[in-house]
Amino acid sequence: QVQLVESGGGLVQAGGSLTLSCEVSEDTMRNYFMGWFRQTPEKEREFVAAIEGSADRTRYADSVKGRFTIAREDAKNTAYLQMDKLRPEDTAVYYCVAARTRLGATLYEWKYWGQGTQVTVSS
């Protein structure tokens, strides 16, 4: 089974930036769609961003458009989430996800999940 390990979370002031990384086990990342979700105790797990094999094939939640950027470097088996202009409402545990199958134009079968990394944004 593919393993995903997130890193880069931490505490940042509102308006600041963080970069999350997701290392994918084995040399198989090129076969996967990659994405990010986030979750708080008060909210349902929500979609953040996704990226296909091409860097220009990306999708973002409305709440992060213009502020977050998803990227991937398959040669390094790593996906990234660059987060800028962070807001307190961005505080959550962020999960890296991977899928082999797309069930629709915007629906992916997110089969593999990391353990999450905490992002806290102070006001």
PDB file of C-alpha atoms in Angstrom:
ATOM      1  CA  GLN A   1       0.000   0.000   0.000  1.00  0.00           C
ATOM      2  CA  VAL A   2       1.211   3.498  -0.806  1.00  0.00           C
ATOM      3  CA  GLN A   3       2.258   5.491   2.258  1.00  0.00           C
ATOM      4  CA  LEU A   4       2.031   9.277   2.487  1.00  0.00           C
ATOM      5  CA  VAL A   5       3.900  11.350   5.075  1.00  0.00           C
ATOM      6  CA  GLU A   6       3.126  15.042   5.544  1.00  0.00           C
ATOM      7  CA  SER A   7       5.462  17.620   7.018  1.00  0.00           C
ATOM      8  CA  GLY A   8       5.835  21.379   7.237  1.00  0.00           C
ATOM      9  CA  GLY A   9       2.956  22.256   9.518  1.00  0.00           C
ATOM     10  CA  GLY A  10       3.345  24.674  12.375  1.00  0.00           C
ATOM     11  CA  LEU A  11       2.266  27.943  13.914  1.00  0.00           C
ATOM     12  CA  VAL A  12       2.119  31.091  11.827  1.00  0.00           C
ATOM     13  CA  GLN A  13       0.580  34.530  12.197  1.00  0.00           C
ATOM     14  CA  ALA A  14      -2.292  35.627   9.998  1.00  0.00           C
ATOM     15  CA  GLY A  15      -1.001  36.819   6.652  1.00  0.00           C
ATOM     16  CA  GLY A  16       2.009  34.538   6.818  1.00  0.00           C
ATOM     17  CA  SER A  17       2.989  31.525   4.749  1.00  0.00           C
ATOM     18  CA  LEU A  18       3.725  27.834   5.151  1.00  0.00           C
ATOM     19  CA  THR A  19       4.742  25.098   2.736  1.00  0.00           C
ATOM     20  CA  LEU A  20       3.496  21.578   3.348  1.00  0.00           C
ATOM     21  CA  SER A  21       5.278  18.581   1.870  1.00  0.00           C
ATOM     22  CA  CYS A  22       4.003  15.078   1.216  1.00  0.00           C
ATOM     23  CA  GLU A  23       6.500  12.286   0.652  1.00  0.00           C
ATOM     24  CA  VAL A  24       5.159   9.270  -1.198  1.00  0.00           C
ATOM     25  CA  SER A  25       6.599   5.828  -0.543  1.00  0.00           C
ATOM     26  CA  GLU A  26       8.122   3.864  -3.382  1.00  0.00           C
ATOM     27  CA  ASP A  27       8.759   5.111  -6.889  1.00  0.00           C
ATOM     28  CA  THR A  28       5.117   5.159  -7.911  1.00  0.00           C
ATOM     29  CA  MET A  29       3.956   8.748  -7.443  1.00  0.00           C
ATOM     30  CA  ARG A  30       3.826   9.316 -11.198  1.00  0.00           C
ATOM     31  CA  ASN A  31       0.858   6.951 -11.341  1.00  0.00           C
ATOM     32  CA  TYR A  32      -1.241   8.983  -8.898  1.00  0.00           C
ATOM     33  CA  PHE A  33      -3.378  12.055  -8.725  1.00  0.00           C
ATOM     34  CA  MET A  34      -2.381  14.009  -5.612  1.00  0.00           C
ATOM     35  CA  GLY A  35      -4.374  16.261  -3.339  1.00  0.00           C
ATOM     36  CA  TRP A  36      -4.874  17.866   0.040  1.00  0.00           C
ATOM     37  CA  PHE A  37      -7.764  17.866   2.498  1.00  0.00           C
ATOM     38  CA  ARG A  38      -8.102  19.542   5.875  1.00  0.00           C
ATOM     39  CA  GLN A  39     -10.166  18.919   8.991  1.00  0.00           C
ATOM     40  CA  THR A  40     -10.977  20.529  12.337  1.00  0.00           C
ATOM     41  CA  PRO A  41     -12.946  19.083  15.268  1.00  0.00           C
ATOM     42  CA  GLU A  42     -15.814  21.443  14.406  1.00  0.00           C
ATOM     43  CA  LYS A  43     -15.982  20.874  10.655  1.00  0.00           C
ATOM     44  CA  GLU A  44     -16.338  18.057   8.183  1.00  0.00           C
ATOM     45  CA  ARG A  45     -13.237  17.092   6.324  1.00  0.00           C
ATOM     46  CA  GLU A  46     -13.027  19.435   3.356  1.00  0.00           C
ATOM     47  CA  PHE A  47     -11.280  19.355   0.032  1.00  0.00           C
ATOM     48  CA  VAL A  48      -8.452  21.854  -0.427  1.00  0.00           C
ATOM     49  CA  ALA A  49      -6.651  21.168  -3.698  1.00  0.00           C
ATOM     50  CA  ALA A  50      -5.796  18.513  -6.280  1.00  0.00           C
ATOM     51  CA  ILE A  51      -3.260  18.129  -9.057  1.00  0.00           C
ATOM     52  CA  GLU A  52      -3.002  15.709 -11.938  1.00  0.00           C
ATOM     53  CA  GLY A  53       0.144  14.777 -13.818  1.00  0.00           C
ATOM     54  CA  SER A  54       0.306  18.132 -15.546  1.00  0.00           C
ATOM     55  CA  ALA A  55       0.987  21.202 -13.428  1.00  0.00           C
ATOM     56  CA  ASP A  56      -1.699  23.152 -15.259  1.00  0.00           C
ATOM     57  CA  ARG A  57      -4.360  20.621 -14.295  1.00  0.00           C
ATOM     58  CA  THR A  58      -5.203  21.756 -10.798  1.00  0.00           C
ATOM     59  CA  ARG A  59      -8.323  22.363  -8.764  1.00  0.00           C
ATOM     60  CA  TYR A  60      -8.861  24.392  -5.605  1.00  0.00           C
ATOM     61  CA  ALA A  61     -11.572  24.958  -3.065  1.00  0.00           C
ATOM     62  CA  ASP A  62     -13.081  28.417  -3.384  1.00  0.00           C
ATOM     63  CA  SER A  63     -11.888  29.267   0.112  1.00  0.00           C
ATOM     64  CA  VAL A  64      -8.216  28.943  -0.861  1.00  0.00           C
ATOM     65  CA  LYS A  65      -8.160  30.067  -4.492  1.00  0.00           C
ATOM     66  CA  GLY A  66      -5.551  32.727  -5.063  1.00  0.00           C
ATOM     67  CA  ARG A  67      -3.828  31.925  -1.772  1.00  0.00           C
ATOM     68  CA  PHE A  68      -2.782  28.258  -1.977  1.00  0.00           C
ATOM     69  CA  THR A  69      -0.790  26.522  -4.700  1.00  0.00           C
ATOM     70  CA  ILE A  70      -0.485  22.760  -5.162  1.00  0.00           C
ATOM     71  CA  ALA A  71       2.557  21.328  -6.930  1.00  0.00           C
ATOM     72  CA  ARG A  72       4.353  18.042  -7.439  1.00  0.00           C
ATOM     73  CA  GLU A  73       7.869  16.814  -8.147  1.00  0.00           C
ATOM     74  CA  ASP A  74       7.519  13.198  -9.165  1.00  0.00           C
ATOM     75  CA  ALA A  75      11.279  12.679  -9.399  1.00  0.00           C
ATOM     76  CA  LYS A  76      11.432  13.430  -5.670  1.00  0.00           C
ATOM     77  CA  ASN A  77       8.240  11.514  -4.886  1.00  0.00           C
ATOM     78  CA  THR A  78       6.896  14.652  -3.247  1.00  0.00           C
ATOM     79  CA  ALA A  79       3.801  16.826  -3.483  1.00  0.00           C
ATOM     80  CA  TYR A  80       3.517  20.293  -1.997  1.00  0.00           C
ATOM     81  CA  LEU A  81       0.964  22.771  -0.787  1.00  0.00           C
ATOM     82  CA  GLN A  82       2.198  26.348  -0.714  1.00  0.00           C
ATOM     83  CA  MET A  83      -0.045  28.391   1.565  1.00  0.00           C
ATOM     84  CA  ASP A  84       0.118  32.170   1.466  1.00  0.00           C
ATOM     85  CA  LYS A  85      -1.964  34.890   3.096  1.00  0.00           C
ATOM     86  CA  LEU A  86      -3.013  32.464   5.783  1.00  0.00           C
ATOM     87  CA  ARG A  87      -6.096  33.196   7.843  1.00  0.00           C
ATOM     88  CA  PRO A  88      -7.185  31.906  11.259  1.00  0.00           C
ATOM     89  CA  GLU A  89      -9.933  29.907   9.555  1.00  0.00           C
ATOM     90  CA  ASP A  90      -7.219  27.956   7.718  1.00  0.00           C
ATOM     91  CA  THR A  91      -6.288  26.349  11.029  1.00  0.00           C
ATOM     92  CA  ALA A  92      -6.730  22.589  10.646  1.00  0.00           C
ATOM     93  CA  VAL A  93      -5.016  19.269  10.289  1.00  0.00           C
ATOM     94  CA  TYR A  94      -3.952  18.975   6.674  1.00  0.00           C
ATOM     95  CA  TYR A  95      -3.932  15.582   4.982  1.00  0.00           C
ATOM     96  CA  CYS A  96      -2.136  14.532   1.840  1.00  0.00           C
ATOM     97  CA  VAL A  97      -4.169  12.201  -0.365  1.00  0.00           C
ATOM     98  CA  ALA A  98      -3.536  10.122  -3.471  1.00  0.00           C
ATOM     99  CA  ALA A  99      -5.777   8.487  -6.044  1.00  0.00           C
ATOM    100  CA  ARG A 100      -5.291   6.140  -8.965  1.00  0.00           C
ATOM    101  CA  THR A 101      -8.753   6.697 -10.417  1.00  0.00           C
ATOM    102  CA  ARG A 102     -10.843   9.713 -11.334  1.00  0.00           C
ATOM    103  CA  LEU A 103     -14.549   8.959 -11.170  1.00  0.00           C
ATOM    104  CA  GLY A 104     -15.602  12.184 -12.828  1.00  0.00           C
ATOM    105  CA  ALA A 105     -14.297  15.527 -14.018  1.00  0.00           C
ATOM    106  CA  THR A 106     -13.818  16.682 -10.421  1.00  0.00           C
ATOM    107  CA  LEU A 107     -14.294  13.483  -8.426  1.00  0.00           C
ATOM    108  CA  TYR A 108     -11.267  11.415  -7.451  1.00  0.00           C
ATOM    109  CA  GLU A 109     -11.136   8.111  -5.645  1.00  0.00           C
ATOM    110  CA  TRP A 110      -8.909   9.249  -2.766  1.00  0.00           C
ATOM    111  CA  LYS A 111      -7.820   5.847  -1.573  1.00  0.00           C
ATOM    112  CA  TYR A 112      -4.573   6.723   0.206  1.00  0.00           C
ATOM    113  CA  TRP A 113      -4.256   9.175   3.096  1.00  0.00           C
ATOM    114  CA  GLY A 114      -1.416  10.495   5.197  1.00  0.00           C
ATOM    115  CA  GLN A 115      -1.573  10.934   8.964  1.00  0.00           C
ATOM    116  CA  GLY A 116      -1.877  14.706   8.765  1.00  0.00           C
ATOM    117  CA  THR A 117       0.109  17.738   9.862  1.00  0.00           C
ATOM    118  CA  GLN A 118      -1.211  20.518  12.092  1.00  0.00           C
ATOM    119  CA  VAL A 119      -1.417  24.058  10.767  1.00  0.00           C
ATOM    120  CA  THR A 120      -2.321  26.776  13.260  1.00  0.00           C
ATOM    121  CA  VAL A 121      -2.845  30.383  12.213  1.00  0.00           C
ATOM    122  CA  SER A 122      -2.998  32.989  14.964  1.00  0.00           C
ATOM    123  CA  SER A 123      -4.981  36.192  14.572  1.00  0.00           C
TER     124      SER A 123
END
